[in-house]
Amino acid sequence: MRPGIRERWREQPRWVRGTLAVYGIGFFQAACFHIVGLARDGIHGYAAFAPLPLRVFFACLLVLDPLLVVLVARVRPAGVPLAGGVMVLDATANWILNWPQVHRDPALLLHPVGLTPITLFCLFVLATQLPLLRAVGGKGRPQRPNRAPG
């Protein structure tokens, strides 16, 4: 029988639980942002400033961000590489859209909302991806020795 969510969280080292919590919070915040944007502006909310491929990607985030929250909360190894892929694409898309404004006014990078937090979260996800994947049971995880019943 597979361990439940509580057991999977308890068996992880403290740094893994903290890192997964940061992932969960980050993707939950992103999910809320995209859901509120959809509720406020509708499906064409990005039409004023984003080309069609980026609008499609941002619409896909309405599914991907909540999916990542669930995968991270359930300590699923599949969530780790998916988080990395989503963040690389998300940060790249945001840099593409914001580059003209940043090029004109680099001080925009000092704002606590927008491009800088997305970029920092992306770097955090990428920097923690391999050790986190190993810790939660992905490829390359060191095997625990079997204990004989006592």
Short mmCIF file of N, CA and C in Angstrom, two decimals:
data_model
loop_
_atom_site.label_atom_id
_atom_site.label_comp_id
_atom_site.label_asym_id
_atom_site.label_seq_id
_atom_site.Cartn_x
_atom_site.Cartn_y
_atom_site.Cartn_z
N MET A 1 0.84 -1.19 0.00
CA MET A 1 0.00 0.00 0.00
C MET A 1 0.88 1.24 0.00
N ARG A 2 0.50 2.22 -0.81
CA ARG A 2 1.27 3.45 -0.91
C ARG A 2 0.99 4.36 0.27
N PRO A 3 2.02 5.08 0.71
CA PRO A 3 1.80 6.00 1.84
C PRO A 3 0.91 7.16 1.43
N GLY A 4 0.18 7.71 2.40
CA GLY A 4 -0.68 8.85 2.15
C GLY A 4 0.12 10.14 2.07
N ILE A 5 -0.58 11.20 1.82
CA ILE A 5 0.07 12.51 1.66
C ILE A 5 0.83 12.90 2.93
N ARG A 6 0.20 12.73 4.09
CA ARG A 6 0.86 13.10 5.34
C ARG A 6 2.15 12.32 5.54
N GLU A 7 2.09 11.03 5.23
CA GLU A 7 3.29 10.20 5.40
C GLU A 7 4.39 10.62 4.42
N ARG A 8 3.99 10.93 3.18
CA ARG A 8 4.99 11.37 2.20
C ARG A 8 5.65 12.68 2.63
N TRP A 9 4.86 13.61 3.22
CA TRP A 9 5.44 14.86 3.70
C TRP A 9 6.35 14.60 4.90
N ARG A 10 5.89 13.75 5.83
CA ARG A 10 6.68 13.48 7.03
C ARG A 10 8.01 12.81 6.72
N GLU A 11 8.04 11.97 5.72
CA GLU A 11 9.28 11.25 5.42
C GLU A 11 10.31 12.10 4.70
N GLN A 12 9.92 13.30 4.26
CA GLN A 12 10.86 14.18 3.55
C GLN A 12 11.70 14.99 4.55
N PRO A 13 12.95 15.24 4.19
CA PRO A 13 13.77 16.13 5.03
C PRO A 13 13.15 17.54 5.07
N ARG A 14 13.53 18.28 6.08
CA ARG A 14 12.97 19.63 6.27
C ARG A 14 13.19 20.52 5.04
N TRP A 15 14.39 20.46 4.43
CA TRP A 15 14.66 21.32 3.26
C TRP A 15 13.74 20.96 2.10
N VAL A 16 13.38 19.69 1.96
CA VAL A 16 12.47 19.27 0.88
C VAL A 16 11.08 19.81 1.16
N ARG A 17 10.62 19.69 2.40
CA ARG A 17 9.29 20.22 2.74
C ARG A 17 9.24 21.73 2.51
N GLY A 18 10.30 22.43 2.89
CA GLY A 18 10.34 23.88 2.67
C GLY A 18 10.35 24.24 1.20
N THR A 19 11.13 23.51 0.43
CA THR A 19 11.20 23.78 -1.01
C THR A 19 9.87 23.48 -1.68
N LEU A 20 9.26 22.36 -1.33
CA LEU A 20 7.94 22.03 -1.88
C LEU A 20 6.90 23.08 -1.48
N ALA A 21 7.00 23.59 -0.26
CA ALA A 21 6.07 24.64 0.17
C ALA A 21 6.24 25.90 -0.67
N VAL A 22 7.48 26.27 -0.97
CA VAL A 22 7.72 27.44 -1.82
C VAL A 22 7.15 27.20 -3.22
N TYR A 23 7.38 26.00 -3.77
CA TYR A 23 6.81 25.66 -5.07
C TYR A 23 5.28 25.81 -5.01
N GLY A 24 4.67 25.21 -3.99
CA GLY A 24 3.22 25.24 -3.87
C GLY A 24 2.67 26.65 -3.77
N ILE A 25 3.30 27.45 -2.94
CA ILE A 25 2.86 28.84 -2.77
C ILE A 25 3.01 29.61 -4.08
N GLY A 26 4.15 29.43 -4.75
CA GLY A 26 4.40 30.13 -6.01
C GLY A 26 3.39 29.77 -7.08
N PHE A 27 3.12 28.49 -7.24
CA PHE A 27 2.17 28.08 -8.28
C PHE A 27 0.73 28.38 -7.87
N PHE A 28 0.43 28.37 -6.58
CA PHE A 28 -0.91 28.76 -6.13
C PHE A 28 -1.14 30.24 -6.43
N GLN A 29 -0.16 31.07 -6.14
CA GLN A 29 -0.27 32.50 -6.43
C GLN A 29 -0.46 32.72 -7.93
N ALA A 30 0.31 32.00 -8.74
CA ALA A 30 0.19 32.14 -10.19
C ALA A 30 -1.19 31.68 -10.67
N ALA A 31 -1.68 30.57 -10.11
CA ALA A 31 -3.00 30.09 -10.49
C ALA A 31 -4.06 31.13 -10.17
N CYS A 32 -3.98 31.71 -8.99
CA CYS A 32 -4.94 32.75 -8.60
C CYS A 32 -4.87 33.95 -9.54
N PHE A 33 -3.66 34.36 -9.90
CA PHE A 33 -3.48 35.49 -10.82
C PHE A 33 -4.17 35.21 -12.15
N HIS A 34 -3.96 34.02 -12.70
CA HIS A 34 -4.54 33.70 -14.01
C HIS A 34 -6.05 33.52 -13.92
N ILE A 35 -6.54 32.95 -12.83
CA ILE A 35 -7.98 32.77 -12.66
C ILE A 35 -8.67 34.12 -12.50
N VAL A 36 -8.09 35.01 -11.71
CA VAL A 36 -8.67 36.36 -11.54
C VAL A 36 -8.64 37.11 -12.87
N GLY A 37 -7.54 36.98 -13.62
CA GLY A 37 -7.46 37.62 -14.93
C GLY A 37 -8.53 37.12 -15.88
N LEU A 38 -8.77 35.82 -15.85
CA LEU A 38 -9.82 35.25 -16.70
C LEU A 38 -11.20 35.76 -16.27
N ALA A 39 -11.45 35.80 -14.97
CA ALA A 39 -12.75 36.28 -14.47
C ALA A 39 -12.96 37.75 -14.80
N ARG A 40 -11.88 38.53 -14.72
CA ARG A 40 -11.98 39.97 -14.94
C ARG A 40 -12.06 40.32 -16.42
N ASP A 41 -11.19 39.72 -17.24
CA ASP A 41 -11.05 40.15 -18.64
C ASP A 41 -11.55 39.13 -19.66
N GLY A 42 -11.92 37.93 -19.20
CA GLY A 42 -12.38 36.91 -20.14
C GLY A 42 -11.21 36.24 -20.84
N ILE A 43 -11.54 35.35 -21.74
CA ILE A 43 -10.54 34.54 -22.43
C ILE A 43 -9.62 35.39 -23.32
N HIS A 44 -10.07 36.56 -23.70
CA HIS A 44 -9.26 37.43 -24.56
C HIS A 44 -8.53 38.51 -23.77
N GLY A 45 -8.32 38.26 -22.49
CA GLY A 45 -7.68 39.26 -21.63
C GLY A 45 -6.26 39.61 -22.04
N TYR A 46 -5.55 38.69 -22.68
CA TYR A 46 -4.17 38.97 -23.09
C TYR A 46 -4.09 39.49 -24.52
N ALA A 47 -5.23 39.61 -25.20
CA ALA A 47 -5.24 39.97 -26.62
C ALA A 47 -4.64 41.35 -26.90
N ALA A 48 -4.74 42.25 -25.95
CA ALA A 48 -4.26 43.61 -26.19
C ALA A 48 -2.74 43.69 -26.28
N PHE A 49 -2.02 42.74 -25.70
CA PHE A 49 -0.56 42.89 -25.65
C PHE A 49 0.23 41.63 -25.97
N ALA A 50 -0.42 40.50 -26.16
CA ALA A 50 0.32 39.26 -26.39
C ALA A 50 -0.05 38.65 -27.74
N PRO A 51 0.94 38.15 -28.47
CA PRO A 51 0.62 37.44 -29.71
C PRO A 51 -0.09 36.12 -29.40
N LEU A 52 -0.74 35.54 -30.39
CA LEU A 52 -1.56 34.36 -30.20
C LEU A 52 -0.84 33.20 -29.50
N PRO A 53 0.39 32.83 -29.87
CA PRO A 53 1.02 31.70 -29.17
C PRO A 53 1.19 31.95 -27.67
N LEU A 54 1.50 33.17 -27.28
CA LEU A 54 1.64 33.47 -25.85
C LEU A 54 0.29 33.52 -25.16
N ARG A 55 -0.74 33.97 -25.86
CA ARG A 55 -2.09 33.95 -25.27
C ARG A 55 -2.52 32.51 -25.00
N VAL A 56 -2.22 31.61 -25.95
CA VAL A 56 -2.55 30.20 -25.76
C VAL A 56 -1.79 29.64 -24.56
N PHE A 57 -0.49 29.97 -24.47
CA PHE A 57 0.30 29.49 -23.34
C PHE A 57 -0.27 30.00 -22.02
N PHE A 58 -0.58 31.29 -21.94
CA PHE A 58 -1.12 31.85 -20.70
C PHE A 58 -2.47 31.20 -20.36
N ALA A 59 -3.27 30.87 -21.37
CA ALA A 59 -4.53 30.16 -21.12
C ALA A 59 -4.24 28.76 -20.57
N CYS A 60 -3.20 28.11 -21.09
CA CYS A 60 -2.83 26.78 -20.58
C CYS A 60 -2.40 26.83 -19.12
N LEU A 61 -1.87 27.97 -18.70
CA LEU A 61 -1.47 28.10 -17.29
C LEU A 61 -2.67 28.02 -16.34
N LEU A 62 -3.87 28.27 -16.87
CA LEU A 62 -5.07 28.10 -16.05
C LEU A 62 -5.24 26.66 -15.60
N VAL A 63 -4.67 25.72 -16.35
CA VAL A 63 -4.71 24.30 -15.98
C VAL A 63 -3.39 23.88 -15.33
N LEU A 64 -2.27 24.33 -15.91
CA LEU A 64 -0.95 23.87 -15.45
C LEU A 64 -0.63 24.34 -14.03
N ASP A 65 -0.91 25.58 -13.71
CA ASP A 65 -0.57 26.08 -12.37
C ASP A 65 -1.33 25.32 -11.27
N PRO A 66 -2.66 25.15 -11.38
CA PRO A 66 -3.34 24.36 -10.34
C PRO A 66 -2.88 22.89 -10.33
N LEU A 67 -2.59 22.34 -11.51
CA LEU A 67 -2.09 20.97 -11.57
C LEU A 67 -0.78 20.85 -10.79
N LEU A 68 0.10 21.83 -10.94
CA LEU A 68 1.36 21.81 -10.21
C LEU A 68 1.15 21.95 -8.71
N VAL A 69 0.18 22.73 -8.29
CA VAL A 69 -0.13 22.84 -6.87
C VAL A 69 -0.51 21.46 -6.33
N VAL A 70 -1.34 20.74 -7.06
CA VAL A 70 -1.77 19.41 -6.62
C VAL A 70 -0.60 18.43 -6.61
N LEU A 71 0.20 18.42 -7.68
CA LEU A 71 1.34 17.50 -7.75
C LEU A 71 2.34 17.76 -6.62
N VAL A 72 2.60 19.03 -6.34
CA VAL A 72 3.54 19.38 -5.27
C VAL A 72 2.95 19.00 -3.91
N ALA A 73 1.66 19.29 -3.71
CA ALA A 73 1.03 18.96 -2.43
C ALA A 73 1.03 17.45 -2.19
N ARG A 74 0.95 16.68 -3.26
CA ARG A 74 0.94 15.22 -3.12
C ARG A 74 2.34 14.62 -3.18
N VAL A 75 3.37 15.48 -3.24
CA VAL A 75 4.78 15.07 -3.28
C VAL A 75 5.00 14.07 -4.43
N ARG A 76 4.55 14.43 -5.60
CA ARG A 76 4.70 13.59 -6.78
C ARG A 76 5.95 14.01 -7.55
N PRO A 77 6.83 13.07 -7.87
CA PRO A 77 8.05 13.41 -8.61
C PRO A 77 7.77 14.08 -9.96
N ALA A 78 6.67 13.75 -10.61
CA ALA A 78 6.35 14.34 -11.91
C ALA A 78 6.19 15.86 -11.83
N GLY A 79 5.83 16.37 -10.66
CA GLY A 79 5.64 17.81 -10.52
C GLY A 79 6.93 18.61 -10.61
N VAL A 80 8.05 17.98 -10.27
CA VAL A 80 9.31 18.72 -10.24
C VAL A 80 9.78 19.12 -11.64
N PRO A 81 9.93 18.19 -12.59
CA PRO A 81 10.34 18.62 -13.93
C PRO A 81 9.27 19.45 -14.63
N LEU A 82 8.00 19.15 -14.35
CA LEU A 82 6.93 19.95 -14.95
C LEU A 82 7.02 21.40 -14.45
N ALA A 83 7.32 21.57 -13.17
CA ALA A 83 7.49 22.92 -12.62
C ALA A 83 8.62 23.66 -13.33
N GLY A 84 9.72 22.97 -13.55
CA GLY A 84 10.84 23.59 -14.25
C GLY A 84 10.47 24.01 -15.66
N GLY A 85 9.81 23.12 -16.38
CA GLY A 85 9.41 23.45 -17.75
C GLY A 85 8.44 24.61 -17.82
N VAL A 86 7.44 24.59 -16.94
CA VAL A 86 6.45 25.67 -16.92
C VAL A 86 7.11 27.00 -16.58
N MET A 87 8.02 26.98 -15.61
CA MET A 87 8.65 28.24 -15.21
C MET A 87 9.58 28.79 -16.29
N VAL A 88 10.30 27.93 -16.98
CA VAL A 88 11.16 28.42 -18.08
C VAL A 88 10.30 29.07 -19.16
N LEU A 89 9.20 28.40 -19.53
CA LEU A 89 8.32 28.97 -20.54
C LEU A 89 7.64 30.25 -20.05
N ASP A 90 7.20 30.25 -18.80
CA ASP A 90 6.52 31.42 -18.25
C ASP A 90 7.47 32.61 -18.17
N ALA A 91 8.66 32.39 -17.64
CA ALA A 91 9.62 33.50 -17.54
C ALA A 91 10.01 34.00 -18.93
N THR A 92 10.23 33.09 -19.86
CA THR A 92 10.58 33.50 -21.23
C THR A 92 9.46 34.31 -21.86
N ALA A 93 8.23 33.84 -21.73
CA ALA A 93 7.09 34.57 -22.29
C ALA A 93 6.97 35.96 -21.67
N ASN A 94 7.15 36.06 -20.38
CA ASN A 94 7.05 37.37 -19.72
C ASN A 94 8.19 38.30 -20.12
N TRP A 95 9.40 37.75 -20.28
CA TRP A 95 10.51 38.58 -20.74
C TRP A 95 10.26 39.07 -22.16
N ILE A 96 9.73 38.21 -23.02
CA ILE A 96 9.42 38.62 -24.40
C ILE A 96 8.42 39.77 -24.39
N LEU A 97 7.37 39.63 -23.60
CA LEU A 97 6.33 40.67 -23.56
C LEU A 97 6.80 41.96 -22.92
N ASN A 98 7.66 41.85 -21.92
CA ASN A 98 8.07 43.04 -21.15
C ASN A 98 9.37 43.67 -21.62
N TRP A 99 10.09 43.00 -22.52
CA TRP A 99 11.39 43.52 -22.92
C TRP A 99 11.35 44.96 -23.43
N PRO A 100 10.40 45.37 -24.29
CA PRO A 100 10.40 46.76 -24.74
C PRO A 100 10.31 47.77 -23.59
N GLN A 101 9.45 47.49 -22.59
CA GLN A 101 9.32 48.40 -21.46
C GLN A 101 10.57 48.38 -20.59
N VAL A 102 11.15 47.23 -20.37
CA VAL A 102 12.36 47.12 -19.55
C VAL A 102 13.53 47.80 -20.26
N HIS A 103 13.58 47.64 -21.57
CA HIS A 103 14.65 48.27 -22.35
C HIS A 103 14.58 49.80 -22.23
N ARG A 104 13.34 50.34 -22.26
CA ARG A 104 13.16 51.79 -22.12
C ARG A 104 13.42 52.26 -20.69
N ASP A 105 13.00 51.45 -19.71
CA ASP A 105 13.10 51.85 -18.31
C ASP A 105 13.52 50.66 -17.44
N PRO A 106 14.83 50.41 -17.28
CA PRO A 106 15.29 49.27 -16.49
C PRO A 106 14.83 49.30 -15.02
N ALA A 107 14.41 50.45 -14.53
CA ALA A 107 13.93 50.53 -13.15
C ALA A 107 12.66 49.70 -12.94
N LEU A 108 12.01 49.30 -14.02
CA LEU A 108 10.83 48.44 -13.89
C LEU A 108 11.19 47.12 -13.21
N LEU A 109 12.44 46.71 -13.30
CA LEU A 109 12.88 45.47 -12.67
C LEU A 109 12.90 45.58 -11.14
N LEU A 110 12.81 46.79 -10.62
CA LEU A 110 12.81 46.99 -9.18
C LEU A 110 11.41 46.84 -8.57
N HIS A 111 10.39 46.71 -9.41
CA HIS A 111 9.03 46.56 -8.90
C HIS A 111 8.87 45.19 -8.25
N PRO A 112 8.18 45.14 -7.11
CA PRO A 112 8.03 43.86 -6.40
C PRO A 112 7.02 42.91 -7.06
N VAL A 113 6.34 43.36 -8.10
CA VAL A 113 5.35 42.54 -8.80
C VAL A 113 5.74 42.50 -10.27
N GLY A 114 5.57 41.36 -10.88
CA GLY A 114 5.81 41.28 -12.32
C GLY A 114 7.03 40.45 -12.67
N LEU A 115 7.85 41.01 -13.52
CA LEU A 115 8.95 40.28 -14.14
C LEU A 115 10.01 39.79 -13.15
N THR A 116 10.37 40.60 -12.19
CA THR A 116 11.43 40.20 -11.25
C THR A 116 11.03 39.00 -10.39
N PRO A 117 9.86 38.99 -9.74
CA PRO A 117 9.51 37.80 -8.96
C PRO A 117 9.35 36.55 -9.82
N ILE A 118 8.83 36.70 -11.04
CA ILE A 118 8.70 35.54 -11.92
C ILE A 118 10.07 34.99 -12.25
N THR A 119 11.01 35.87 -12.56
CA THR A 119 12.37 35.45 -12.88
C THR A 119 13.05 34.80 -11.69
N LEU A 120 12.91 35.40 -10.51
CA LEU A 120 13.53 34.83 -9.31
C LEU A 120 12.93 33.47 -8.95
N PHE A 121 11.62 33.33 -9.09
CA PHE A 121 10.99 32.05 -8.82
C PHE A 121 11.46 31.00 -9.82
N CYS A 122 11.58 31.39 -11.08
CA CYS A 122 12.09 30.47 -12.10
C CYS A 122 13.49 30.01 -11.75
N LEU A 123 14.36 30.92 -11.36
CA LEU A 123 15.73 30.55 -10.98
C LEU A 123 15.73 29.63 -9.75
N PHE A 124 14.86 29.90 -8.79
CA PHE A 124 14.75 29.03 -7.62
C PHE A 124 14.33 27.62 -8.01
N VAL A 125 13.31 27.52 -8.86
CA VAL A 125 12.83 26.21 -9.29
C VAL A 125 13.93 25.47 -10.03
N LEU A 126 14.63 26.14 -10.93
CA LEU A 126 15.69 25.48 -11.69
C LEU A 126 16.86 25.07 -10.79
N ALA A 127 17.20 25.91 -9.82
CA ALA A 127 18.33 25.61 -8.94
C ALA A 127 18.03 24.44 -8.00
N THR A 128 16.77 24.24 -7.67
CA THR A 128 16.41 23.18 -6.72
C THR A 128 15.90 21.92 -7.39
N GLN A 129 15.74 21.96 -8.69
CA GLN A 129 15.07 20.88 -9.39
C GLN A 129 15.75 19.52 -9.25
N LEU A 130 17.01 19.41 -9.51
CA LEU A 130 17.68 18.11 -9.47
C LEU A 130 17.74 17.53 -8.05
N PRO A 131 18.20 18.29 -7.04
CA PRO A 131 18.19 17.69 -5.70
C PRO A 131 16.78 17.37 -5.20
N LEU A 132 15.81 18.20 -5.56
CA LEU A 132 14.44 17.94 -5.14
C LEU A 132 13.89 16.69 -5.81
N LEU A 133 14.16 16.52 -7.08
CA LEU A 133 13.70 15.34 -7.80
C LEU A 133 14.30 14.07 -7.19
N ARG A 134 15.58 14.13 -6.87
CA ARG A 134 16.22 12.97 -6.22
C ARG A 134 15.58 12.68 -4.86
N ALA A 135 15.27 13.72 -4.13
CA ALA A 135 14.74 13.54 -2.77
C ALA A 135 13.32 12.99 -2.76
N VAL A 136 12.49 13.40 -3.72
CA VAL A 136 11.09 12.96 -3.69
C VAL A 136 10.85 11.67 -4.44
N GLY A 137 11.91 11.06 -4.95
CA GLY A 137 11.75 9.73 -5.53
C GLY A 137 11.85 9.67 -7.02
N GLY A 138 12.39 10.71 -7.62
CA GLY A 138 12.56 10.68 -9.06
C GLY A 138 13.82 9.92 -9.43
N LYS A 139 14.19 10.01 -10.67
CA LYS A 139 15.37 9.33 -11.20
C LYS A 139 16.61 9.73 -10.41
N GLY A 140 17.42 8.77 -10.10
CA GLY A 140 18.67 9.05 -9.41
C GLY A 140 18.55 9.08 -7.91
N ARG A 141 17.40 8.72 -7.38
CA ARG A 141 17.21 8.73 -5.93
C ARG A 141 17.99 7.59 -5.29
N PRO A 142 18.75 7.89 -4.27
CA PRO A 142 19.43 6.79 -3.58
C PRO A 142 18.40 5.90 -2.90
N GLN A 143 18.59 4.61 -3.01
CA GLN A 143 17.66 3.65 -2.44
C GLN A 143 17.89 3.52 -0.93
N ARG A 144 16.80 3.43 -0.18
CA ARG A 144 16.90 3.20 1.26
C ARG A 144 17.09 1.70 1.48
N PRO A 145 17.94 1.36 2.42
CA PRO A 145 18.11 -0.07 2.68
C PRO A 145 16.84 -0.66 3.28
N ASN A 146 16.56 -1.90 2.87
CA ASN A 146 15.40 -2.60 3.44
C ASN A 146 15.70 -3.02 4.85
N ARG A 147 14.75 -2.84 5.72
CA ARG A 147 14.92 -3.27 7.12
C ARG A 147 14.22 -4.60 7.30
N ALA A 148 14.92 -5.49 7.92
CA ALA A 148 14.32 -6.79 8.19
C ALA A 148 13.30 -6.65 9.31
N PRO A 149 12.20 -7.37 9.21
CA PRO A 149 11.20 -7.28 10.29
C PRO A 149 11.79 -7.82 11.58
N GLY A 150 11.48 -7.14 12.68
CA GLY A 150 12.08 -7.49 13.96
C GLY A 150 11.20 -8.26 14.79
#
